[in-house]
Short mmCIF file of C-alpha atoms and ligand atoms in Angstrom, two decimals:
data_model
loop_
_atom_site.label_atom_id
_atom_site.label_comp_id
_atom_site.label_asym_id
_atom_site.label_seq_id
_atom_site.Cartn_x
_atom_site.Cartn_y
_atom_site.Cartn_z
CA MET A 1 70.46 184.62 124.99
CA SER A 2 73.41 182.69 126.31
CA SER A 3 74.45 182.45 129.94
CA SER A 4 77.37 184.77 129.18
CA THR A 5 74.96 187.71 129.00
CA ARG A 6 73.89 187.17 132.60
CA THR A 7 76.33 188.67 135.09
CA PRO A 8 77.37 185.97 137.57
CA LEU A 9 76.60 186.57 141.24
CA ILE A 10 78.60 185.05 144.10
CA ALA A 11 76.90 185.66 147.44
CA GLY A 12 78.29 184.63 150.82
CA ASN A 13 75.67 183.61 153.34
CA TRP A 14 77.25 184.00 156.73
CA LYS A 15 74.26 182.61 158.62
CA MET A 16 74.73 183.13 162.38
CA HIS A 17 78.46 183.76 162.10
CA LYS A 18 80.63 186.87 162.52
CA THR A 19 80.36 189.70 164.99
CA ILE A 20 80.68 193.23 163.64
CA ALA A 21 84.43 193.11 164.37
CA ASP A 22 84.75 189.78 162.51
CA ALA A 23 82.78 191.18 159.58
CA GLU A 24 85.03 194.26 159.39
CA ALA A 25 88.15 192.08 159.40
CA PHE A 26 86.68 189.94 156.62
CA ILE A 27 85.76 192.86 154.39
CA GLY A 28 89.17 194.44 154.91
CA ALA A 29 90.73 191.23 153.61
CA LEU A 30 88.21 190.68 150.81
CA LEU A 31 88.12 194.05 149.03
CA PRO A 32 91.76 194.07 147.86
CA ARG A 33 91.33 190.50 146.59
CA LEU A 34 88.41 191.50 144.34
CA SER A 35 90.16 194.20 142.36
CA SER A 36 91.12 191.94 139.46
CA VAL A 37 87.64 190.46 138.96
CA GLU A 38 85.33 193.00 137.39
CA THR A 39 82.78 190.84 135.67
CA VAL A 40 81.19 189.29 138.74
CA ASP A 41 78.62 190.68 141.17
CA VAL A 42 79.58 189.94 144.76
CA GLY A 43 77.29 189.78 147.77
CA ILE A 44 77.60 189.19 151.48
CA CYS A 45 74.75 188.30 153.82
CA PRO A 46 75.72 189.29 157.38
CA SER A 47 73.58 189.09 160.50
CA TYR A 48 71.19 191.99 161.01
CA LEU A 49 73.56 193.52 163.55
CA ALA A 50 76.47 193.74 161.12
CA LEU A 51 74.43 195.06 158.16
CA GLN A 52 74.97 198.75 158.83
CA ALA A 53 78.72 198.32 159.34
CA MET A 54 78.99 196.27 156.13
CA VAL A 55 76.93 198.79 154.11
CA ASP A 56 79.35 201.49 155.29
CA SER A 57 82.49 199.42 154.68
CA THR A 58 81.48 198.29 151.17
CA ARG A 59 80.24 201.67 149.91
CA GLY A 60 81.81 202.39 146.51
CA SER A 61 82.85 198.75 146.03
CA ARG A 62 81.17 196.02 143.96
CA VAL A 63 80.00 194.22 147.08
CA ARG A 64 76.26 194.33 147.72
CA VAL A 65 74.94 193.69 151.22
CA TYR A 66 71.96 191.37 151.69
CA ALA A 67 69.90 190.70 154.80
CA GLN A 68 69.21 187.04 155.58
CA ASN A 69 65.45 187.46 156.09
CA MET A 70 62.73 190.09 156.29
CA HIS A 71 59.09 190.33 157.33
CA TYR A 72 56.43 191.16 154.74
CA ALA A 73 54.58 193.72 156.88
CA ASP A 74 55.62 197.38 157.09
CA GLU A 75 55.40 197.34 160.87
CA GLY A 76 53.36 195.76 163.61
CA ALA A 77 53.29 193.42 166.57
CA PHE A 78 55.86 190.93 165.24
CA THR A 79 58.41 190.51 168.01
CA GLY A 80 61.89 189.72 166.74
CA GLU A 81 61.17 190.64 163.12
CA VAL A 82 62.62 193.29 160.79
CA SER A 83 60.72 195.11 158.01
CA ALA A 84 61.71 196.19 154.50
CA GLN A 85 61.42 199.81 155.60
CA MET A 86 63.98 199.25 158.37
CA LEU A 87 66.39 197.60 155.95
CA SER A 88 65.90 200.38 153.40
CA GLU A 89 66.85 202.98 155.94
CA ILE A 90 70.34 201.48 156.23
CA GLU A 91 70.64 201.04 152.43
CA VAL A 92 70.74 197.27 152.30
CA GLY A 93 70.84 196.10 148.65
CA GLY A 94 69.01 192.82 148.85
CA VAL A 95 67.58 190.07 151.00
CA VAL A 96 67.81 186.28 151.12
CA LEU A 97 64.34 184.78 151.37
CA GLY A 98 63.22 181.24 152.06
CA HIS A 99 66.59 179.76 152.95
CA SER A 100 66.03 176.11 153.85
CA GLU A 101 67.21 176.77 157.41
CA ARG A 102 64.44 179.39 157.77
CA ARG A 103 61.97 176.94 156.26
CA GLN A 104 63.04 173.91 158.30
CA LEU A 105 64.03 175.41 161.65
CA PHE A 106 61.87 178.54 161.85
CA GLY A 107 58.64 177.64 160.10
CA GLU A 108 59.04 179.86 157.02
CA THR A 109 56.12 179.12 154.68
CA ASP A 110 55.53 179.50 150.96
CA LYS A 111 52.49 181.59 151.89
CA ALA A 112 54.70 184.11 153.71
CA LEU A 113 57.29 184.02 150.93
CA ALA A 114 54.61 184.87 148.37
CA LEU A 115 54.26 188.17 150.26
CA LYS A 116 57.94 188.68 151.06
CA VAL A 117 59.31 188.44 147.51
CA PRO A 118 57.11 191.21 146.02
CA LYS A 119 57.62 193.28 149.16
CA ALA A 120 61.39 193.08 148.73
CA LEU A 121 61.13 194.13 145.07
CA ALA A 122 58.83 197.02 145.97
CA ALA A 123 61.41 198.18 148.51
CA GLY A 124 64.09 198.20 145.80
CA PHE A 125 65.94 195.13 147.06
CA GLU A 126 67.28 192.24 145.04
CA PRO A 127 65.64 189.15 146.55
CA ILE A 128 67.56 185.86 146.54
CA LEU A 129 64.83 183.25 146.80
CA CYS A 130 66.09 179.84 147.92
CA VAL A 131 64.43 176.62 146.79
CA GLY A 132 65.46 172.98 146.95
CA GLU A 133 64.55 169.44 147.83
CA THR A 134 65.39 167.20 150.79
CA GLU A 135 67.35 163.99 150.34
CA GLU A 136 64.14 162.01 150.82
CA GLU A 137 62.33 164.01 148.14
CA ARG A 138 65.18 163.44 145.68
CA GLU A 139 65.20 159.70 146.41
CA ARG A 140 61.43 159.52 145.90
CA GLY A 141 61.79 161.28 142.53
CA ASP A 142 59.99 164.36 143.84
CA THR A 143 62.66 166.98 143.11
CA GLU A 144 60.81 168.62 140.23
CA ARG A 145 57.48 168.52 142.05
CA LYS A 146 59.04 170.30 145.04
CA LEU A 147 60.77 172.94 142.90
CA ARG A 148 57.60 173.56 140.88
CA HIS A 149 55.57 174.01 144.05
CA GLN A 150 58.06 176.42 145.64
CA ILE A 151 58.61 178.53 142.51
CA GLN A 152 54.94 178.75 141.62
CA GLU A 153 53.85 179.65 145.16
CA ASP A 154 56.69 181.97 146.12
CA LEU A 155 56.64 183.99 142.88
CA ALA A 156 52.86 183.98 142.41
CA LYS A 157 52.45 187.65 143.29
CA VAL A 158 55.50 188.92 141.43
CA PRO A 159 54.36 190.69 138.25
CA GLU A 160 55.72 189.18 135.04
CA GLU A 161 57.76 192.27 134.18
CA ARG A 162 59.67 192.03 137.47
CA LEU A 163 60.31 188.27 137.54
CA ALA A 164 63.80 188.62 136.08
CA GLU A 165 64.85 190.83 139.00
CA VAL A 166 64.50 187.93 141.43
CA VAL A 167 67.60 185.80 141.90
CA ILE A 168 66.71 182.15 142.49
CA ALA A 169 69.14 179.95 144.41
CA TYR A 170 68.71 176.23 143.86
CA GLU A 171 70.01 174.65 147.04
CA PRO A 172 69.47 170.93 147.50
CA ILE A 173 69.03 170.59 151.26
CA TRP A 174 71.15 167.44 151.37
CA ALA A 175 74.10 169.41 150.01
CA ILE A 176 73.98 172.30 152.49
CA GLY A 177 76.78 172.23 155.02
CA THR A 178 77.33 168.53 154.41
CA GLY A 179 80.31 168.59 152.06
CA LEU A 180 78.12 166.67 149.60
CA THR A 181 77.94 168.83 146.49
CA ALA A 182 75.39 168.13 143.78
CA SER A 183 77.06 166.61 140.74
CA PRO A 184 77.39 168.99 137.79
CA GLU A 185 74.64 166.99 136.04
CA GLN A 186 72.29 167.33 139.02
CA ALA A 187 73.01 171.05 139.43
CA GLN A 188 72.57 171.79 135.72
CA GLU A 189 69.38 169.77 135.47
CA ALA A 190 67.76 171.43 138.48
CA CYS A 191 68.85 174.97 137.56
CA ALA A 192 67.59 174.48 133.98
CA PHE A 193 64.31 173.22 135.41
CA VAL A 194 64.02 176.31 137.65
CA ARG A 195 64.63 178.52 134.62
CA ALA A 196 62.01 176.60 132.63
CA LEU A 197 59.50 177.17 135.45
CA VAL A 198 60.11 180.91 135.20
CA GLY A 199 59.68 180.49 131.43
CA GLN A 200 56.14 179.24 131.99
CA ARG A 201 55.35 182.80 133.16
CA SER A 202 57.66 184.74 130.83
CA GLN A 203 60.21 183.50 128.31
CA ASP A 204 62.01 186.83 128.45
CA ALA A 205 62.32 186.60 132.24
CA ALA A 206 63.60 183.02 131.96
CA GLU A 207 66.44 184.20 129.75
CA ARG A 208 67.39 187.04 132.06
CA VAL A 209 66.78 185.58 135.54
CA ARG A 210 69.88 184.58 137.48
CA VAL A 211 69.79 181.05 138.88
CA LEU A 212 72.45 180.25 141.47
CA TYR A 213 73.57 176.90 142.80
CA GLY A 214 74.15 176.51 146.54
CA GLY A 215 75.29 173.59 148.69
CA SER A 216 78.90 172.93 149.69
CA VAL A 217 80.38 175.19 147.02
CA LYS A 218 84.13 175.43 147.71
CA ALA A 219 87.13 176.97 145.99
CA ASP A 220 88.01 173.60 144.45
CA ASN A 221 84.61 172.68 142.99
CA ALA A 222 83.37 176.17 142.04
CA ALA A 223 84.84 176.34 138.54
CA GLU A 224 83.11 173.16 137.42
CA LEU A 225 79.72 174.24 138.80
CA LEU A 226 79.96 177.83 137.57
CA ALA A 227 80.76 176.70 134.03
CA LEU A 228 77.35 175.01 133.71
CA PRO A 229 75.11 176.79 131.20
CA ASP A 230 72.18 177.40 133.56
CA VAL A 231 74.22 178.18 136.69
CA ASP A 232 74.70 181.94 136.99
CA GLY A 233 76.56 182.00 140.26
CA ALA A 234 76.59 180.53 143.74
CA LEU A 235 75.19 181.04 147.21
CA VAL A 236 78.06 180.03 149.44
CA GLY A 237 77.85 179.20 153.15
CA GLY A 238 80.89 177.69 154.86
CA ALA A 239 83.40 178.76 152.22
CA SER A 240 82.27 182.40 152.50
CA LEU A 241 83.52 182.77 156.07
CA GLU A 242 87.15 183.32 155.07
CA ALA A 243 88.16 185.95 152.52
CA GLU A 244 90.63 183.80 150.61
CA PRO A 245 88.41 180.86 149.57
CA PHE A 246 85.53 183.23 148.95
CA ALA A 247 87.67 185.41 146.68
CA ALA A 248 88.81 182.25 144.87
CA ILE A 249 85.17 181.37 144.16
CA VAL A 250 84.57 184.90 142.86
CA ALA A 251 87.63 184.52 140.63
CA ALA A 252 86.30 181.19 139.32
CA ALA A 253 83.05 182.93 138.35
CA GLY A 254 85.00 185.57 136.45
CA ALA A 255 87.22 183.12 134.60
P1 LIG B 1 77.15 175.66 152.47
O1 LIG B 1 75.79 176.53 152.67
O2 LIG B 1 77.92 176.32 151.37
O3 LIG B 1 77.84 175.73 153.80
O4 LIG B 1 76.71 174.28 152.11
C1 LIG B 1 75.09 177.01 151.56
C2 LIG B 1 73.87 177.77 152.01
O5 LIG B 1 73.26 177.39 153.02
O6 LIG B 1 73.49 178.77 151.36
#
Protein backbone atom coordinates (compact mmCIF):
# COMPACT_ATOMS: atom_id res chain seq x y z
CA MET A 1 0.00 0.00 0.00
CA SER A 2 1.47 3.35 -0.89
CA SER A 3 1.19 6.52 1.18
CA SER A 4 -1.31 7.86 -1.36
CA THR A 5 -3.96 5.50 0.01
CA ARG A 6 -3.73 7.10 3.45
CA THR A 7 -5.73 10.32 3.70
CA PRO A 8 -3.46 13.10 4.95
CA LEU A 9 -4.39 14.80 8.22
CA ILE A 10 -3.41 18.36 9.10
CA ALA A 11 -4.23 19.15 12.73
CA GLY A 12 -3.73 22.53 14.39
CA ASN A 13 -2.76 22.34 18.03
CA TRP A 14 -3.68 25.66 19.55
CA LYS A 15 -2.23 24.84 22.97
CA MET A 16 -3.21 27.55 25.49
CA HIS A 17 -4.18 30.07 22.82
CA LYS A 18 -7.52 31.49 21.66
CA THR A 19 -10.57 32.47 23.64
CA ILE A 20 -13.94 31.31 22.33
CA ALA A 21 -14.27 34.60 20.43
CA ASP A 22 -10.80 34.15 18.88
CA ALA A 23 -11.65 30.57 17.93
CA GLU A 24 -14.90 31.68 16.25
CA ALA A 25 -13.05 34.34 14.25
CA PHE A 26 -10.47 31.76 13.17
CA ILE A 27 -13.02 29.20 12.02
CA GLY A 28 -14.98 31.86 10.15
CA ALA A 29 -11.81 32.67 8.21
CA LEU A 30 -10.70 29.06 7.76
CA LEU A 31 -13.81 27.33 6.40
CA PRO A 32 -14.06 29.31 3.13
CA ARG A 33 -10.34 28.70 2.53
CA LEU A 34 -10.79 24.91 2.72
CA SER A 35 -13.40 24.54 0.02
CA SER A 36 -10.93 23.73 -2.75
CA VAL A 37 -9.07 21.02 -0.82
CA GLU A 38 -11.17 17.90 -0.55
CA THR A 39 -8.59 15.20 -0.13
CA VAL A 40 -7.25 16.22 3.27
CA ASP A 41 -8.64 15.65 6.76
CA VAL A 42 -8.41 18.80 8.86
CA GLY A 43 -8.38 19.04 12.63
CA ILE A 44 -8.25 21.76 15.24
CA CYS A 45 -7.36 21.27 18.90
CA PRO A 46 -8.83 24.14 20.93
CA SER A 47 -8.78 24.58 24.70
CA TYR A 48 -11.47 22.68 26.58
CA LEU A 49 -13.50 25.87 26.92
CA ALA A 50 -13.73 26.45 23.17
CA LEU A 51 -14.50 22.82 22.24
CA GLN A 52 -18.28 23.10 22.31
CA ALA A 53 -18.28 26.30 20.25
CA MET A 54 -15.92 24.74 17.69
CA VAL A 55 -17.97 21.52 17.46
CA ASP A 56 -21.01 23.69 16.71
CA SER A 57 -19.21 25.96 14.23
CA THR A 58 -17.60 23.11 12.27
CA ARG A 59 -20.67 20.86 12.05
CA GLY A 60 -21.15 19.73 8.45
CA SER A 61 -17.60 20.75 7.48
CA ARG A 62 -14.50 18.57 7.08
CA VAL A 63 -12.96 19.97 10.24
CA ARG A 64 -12.77 17.56 13.17
CA VAL A 65 -12.40 18.93 16.69
CA TYR A 66 -9.87 17.34 19.04
CA ALA A 67 -9.36 17.90 22.76
CA GLN A 68 -5.76 18.44 23.88
CA ASN A 69 -5.86 15.89 26.72
CA MET A 70 -8.22 13.58 28.59
CA HIS A 71 -8.22 11.49 31.76
CA TYR A 72 -8.47 7.70 31.52
CA ALA A 73 -11.06 7.31 34.29
CA ASP A 74 -14.81 7.68 33.69
CA GLU A 75 -15.18 9.96 36.69
CA GLY A 76 -13.73 10.43 40.14
CA ALA A 77 -11.74 12.64 42.47
CA PHE A 78 -9.39 14.08 39.84
CA THR A 79 -9.54 17.85 40.27
CA GLY A 80 -8.96 19.74 37.05
CA GLU A 81 -9.38 16.73 34.77
CA VAL A 82 -11.88 15.92 32.00
CA SER A 83 -13.18 12.44 31.09
CA ALA A 84 -13.94 10.76 27.77
CA GLN A 85 -17.62 10.70 28.72
CA MET A 86 -17.63 14.49 29.15
CA LEU A 87 -15.96 14.98 25.78
CA SER A 88 -18.38 12.55 24.11
CA GLU A 89 -21.33 14.52 25.35
CA ILE A 90 -20.22 17.54 23.31
CA GLU A 91 -19.38 15.38 20.26
CA VAL A 92 -15.65 15.93 20.18
CA GLY A 93 -14.09 13.84 17.38
CA GLY A 94 -10.68 13.08 18.80
CA VAL A 95 -8.07 13.81 21.42
CA VAL A 96 -4.36 14.63 21.44
CA LEU A 97 -2.57 12.41 23.94
CA GLY A 98 0.97 12.55 25.27
CA HIS A 99 2.00 15.87 23.76
CA SER A 100 5.55 16.57 24.90
CA GLU A 101 4.38 19.66 26.80
CA ARG A 102 2.02 17.42 28.82
CA ARG A 103 4.86 14.96 29.36
CA GLN A 104 7.52 17.53 30.26
CA LEU A 105 5.55 20.21 32.11
CA PHE A 106 2.65 18.25 33.61
CA GLY A 107 4.07 14.83 34.42
CA GLU A 108 2.18 12.82 31.78
CA THR A 109 3.47 9.23 31.94
CA ASP A 110 3.57 6.33 29.51
CA LYS A 111 1.70 4.34 32.16
CA ALA A 112 -1.22 6.79 32.03
CA LEU A 113 -1.07 6.96 28.23
CA ALA A 114 -1.35 3.17 28.04
CA LEU A 115 -4.79 3.63 29.62
CA LYS A 116 -5.75 6.83 27.80
CA VAL A 117 -5.24 5.60 24.23
CA PRO A 118 -7.60 2.58 24.49
CA LYS A 119 -10.05 4.68 26.48
CA ALA A 120 -10.17 7.25 23.69
CA LEU A 121 -10.78 4.54 21.08
CA ALA A 122 -13.50 2.96 23.20
CA ALA A 123 -15.20 6.37 23.40
CA GLY A 124 -15.17 6.62 19.61
CA PHE A 125 -12.46 9.28 19.41
CA GLU A 126 -9.50 9.42 17.07
CA PRO A 127 -6.46 9.62 19.35
CA ILE A 128 -3.40 11.55 18.15
CA LEU A 129 -0.58 10.06 20.19
CA CYS A 130 2.54 12.23 20.29
CA VAL A 131 6.02 10.74 20.60
CA GLY A 132 9.49 12.16 20.12
CA GLU A 133 12.99 12.58 21.46
CA THR A 134 14.78 15.45 23.19
CA GLU A 135 17.81 17.11 21.64
CA GLU A 136 20.02 15.31 24.14
CA GLU A 137 18.53 11.92 23.27
CA ARG A 138 19.10 12.56 19.55
CA GLU A 139 22.70 13.61 20.17
CA ARG A 140 23.32 10.48 22.25
CA GLY A 141 21.93 8.31 19.43
CA ASP A 142 18.91 7.34 21.54
CA THR A 143 16.13 8.49 19.18
CA GLU A 144 15.03 5.00 18.18
CA ARG A 145 15.25 3.69 21.73
CA LYS A 146 13.00 6.52 22.94
CA LEU A 147 10.46 6.04 20.13
CA ARG A 148 10.39 2.26 20.66
CA HIS A 149 9.79 2.73 24.38
CA GLN A 150 6.97 5.26 23.90
CA ILE A 151 5.20 3.34 21.12
CA GLN A 152 5.44 -0.03 22.85
CA GLU A 153 4.25 1.31 26.22
CA ASP A 154 1.56 3.71 25.03
CA LEU A 155 -0.05 1.28 22.57
CA ALA A 156 0.39 -1.86 24.70
CA LYS A 157 -3.30 -2.14 25.56
CA VAL A 158 -4.65 -1.24 22.12
CA PRO A 159 -5.92 -4.41 20.42
CA GLU A 160 -4.20 -5.24 17.15
CA GLU A 161 -7.36 -4.72 15.09
CA ARG A 162 -7.68 -1.14 16.33
CA LEU A 163 -4.04 -0.06 16.05
CA ALA A 164 -4.56 1.57 12.66
CA GLU A 165 -7.18 3.91 14.13
CA VAL A 166 -4.56 5.65 16.25
CA VAL A 167 -2.81 8.59 14.63
CA ILE A 168 0.81 8.85 15.73
CA ALA A 169 2.53 12.24 15.64
CA TYR A 170 6.32 12.12 15.59
CA GLU A 171 7.38 15.38 17.17
CA PRO A 172 11.07 15.83 17.96
CA ILE A 173 11.01 17.98 21.09
CA TRP A 174 13.91 20.10 19.86
CA ALA A 175 11.82 21.15 16.85
CA ILE A 176 8.70 22.22 18.75
CA GLY A 177 8.19 25.96 18.83
CA THR A 178 11.86 26.54 18.09
CA GLY A 179 11.78 27.25 14.36
CA LEU A 180 14.18 24.31 13.97
CA THR A 181 12.42 21.83 11.69
CA ALA A 182 13.67 18.29 11.33
CA SER A 183 15.35 17.80 7.97
CA PRO A 184 13.30 15.79 5.47
CA GLU A 185 15.75 12.90 5.99
CA GLN A 186 15.31 13.01 9.78
CA ALA A 187 11.51 13.26 9.54
CA GLN A 188 11.25 10.43 7.01
CA GLU A 189 13.59 8.17 8.95
CA ALA A 190 11.77 8.65 12.25
CA CYS A 191 8.26 8.35 10.76
CA ALA A 192 9.28 5.18 8.89
CA PHE A 193 10.68 3.83 12.15
CA VAL A 194 7.41 4.59 13.96
CA ARG A 195 5.51 2.76 11.22
CA ALA A 196 7.89 -0.20 11.48
CA LEU A 197 7.26 -0.34 15.24
CA VAL A 198 3.52 -0.61 14.57
CA GLY A 199 4.42 -3.30 12.01
CA GLN A 200 5.93 -5.41 14.78
CA ARG A 201 2.36 -5.78 16.11
CA SER A 202 0.48 -5.84 12.79
CA GLN A 203 1.74 -5.37 9.25
CA ASP A 204 -1.74 -4.43 8.10
CA ALA A 205 -1.98 -1.71 10.77
CA ALA A 206 1.46 -0.40 9.79
CA GLU A 207 0.27 0.12 6.24
CA ARG A 208 -2.90 1.90 7.30
CA VAL A 209 -1.79 3.91 10.36
CA ARG A 210 -1.33 7.63 9.81
CA VAL A 211 2.00 9.00 11.01
CA LEU A 212 2.25 12.78 11.25
CA TYR A 213 5.29 14.98 11.59
CA GLY A 214 5.19 17.89 14.04
CA GLY A 215 7.72 20.56 14.99
CA SER A 216 7.90 24.01 13.40
CA VAL A 217 5.83 23.06 10.36
CA LYS A 218 5.14 26.28 8.41
CA ALA A 219 3.51 27.19 5.12
CA ASP A 220 6.93 27.36 3.45
CA ASN A 221 8.35 24.00 4.60
CA ALA A 222 5.13 21.94 4.62
CA ALA A 223 5.21 20.76 1.00
CA GLU A 224 8.66 19.22 1.36
CA LEU A 225 7.77 17.40 4.59
CA LEU A 226 4.34 16.26 3.43
CA ALA A 227 5.78 14.74 0.26
CA LEU A 228 7.83 12.23 2.29
CA PRO A 229 6.57 8.66 1.82
CA ASP A 230 5.99 7.91 5.51
CA VAL A 231 4.66 11.33 6.52
CA ASP A 232 0.86 11.32 6.35
CA GLY A 233 0.24 14.82 7.60
CA ALA A 234 1.29 17.30 10.24
CA LEU A 235 0.54 18.41 13.77
CA VAL A 236 0.99 22.16 13.60
CA GLY A 237 1.41 24.52 16.55
CA GLY A 238 2.41 28.12 15.89
CA ALA A 239 1.40 28.15 12.23
CA SER A 240 -2.11 26.94 13.10
CA LEU A 241 -3.01 30.11 14.97
CA GLU A 242 -3.80 32.11 11.83
CA ALA A 243 -6.21 30.83 9.19
CA GLU A 244 -4.11 31.77 6.17
CA PRO A 245 -0.86 29.88 6.90
CA PHE A 246 -2.85 26.96 8.28
CA ALA A 247 -4.96 26.78 5.11
CA ALA A 248 -1.74 26.94 3.06
CA ILE A 249 -0.43 23.88 4.93
CA VAL A 250 -3.72 22.06 4.26
CA ALA A 251 -3.39 22.98 0.58
CA ALA A 252 0.19 21.64 0.53
CA ALA A 253 -1.10 18.31 1.89
CA GLY A 254 -3.68 18.15 -0.88
CA ALA A 255 -1.27 18.99 -3.67
P1 LIG B 1 5.06 24.09 16.58
O1 LIG B 1 4.31 23.07 17.60
O2 LIG B 1 4.46 23.85 15.23
O3 LIG B 1 4.77 25.45 17.13
O4 LIG B 1 6.50 23.73 16.63
C1 LIG B 1 4.03 21.75 17.21
C2 LIG B 1 3.35 21.01 18.33
O5 LIG B 1 3.67 21.26 19.51
O6 LIG B 1 2.48 20.16 18.07
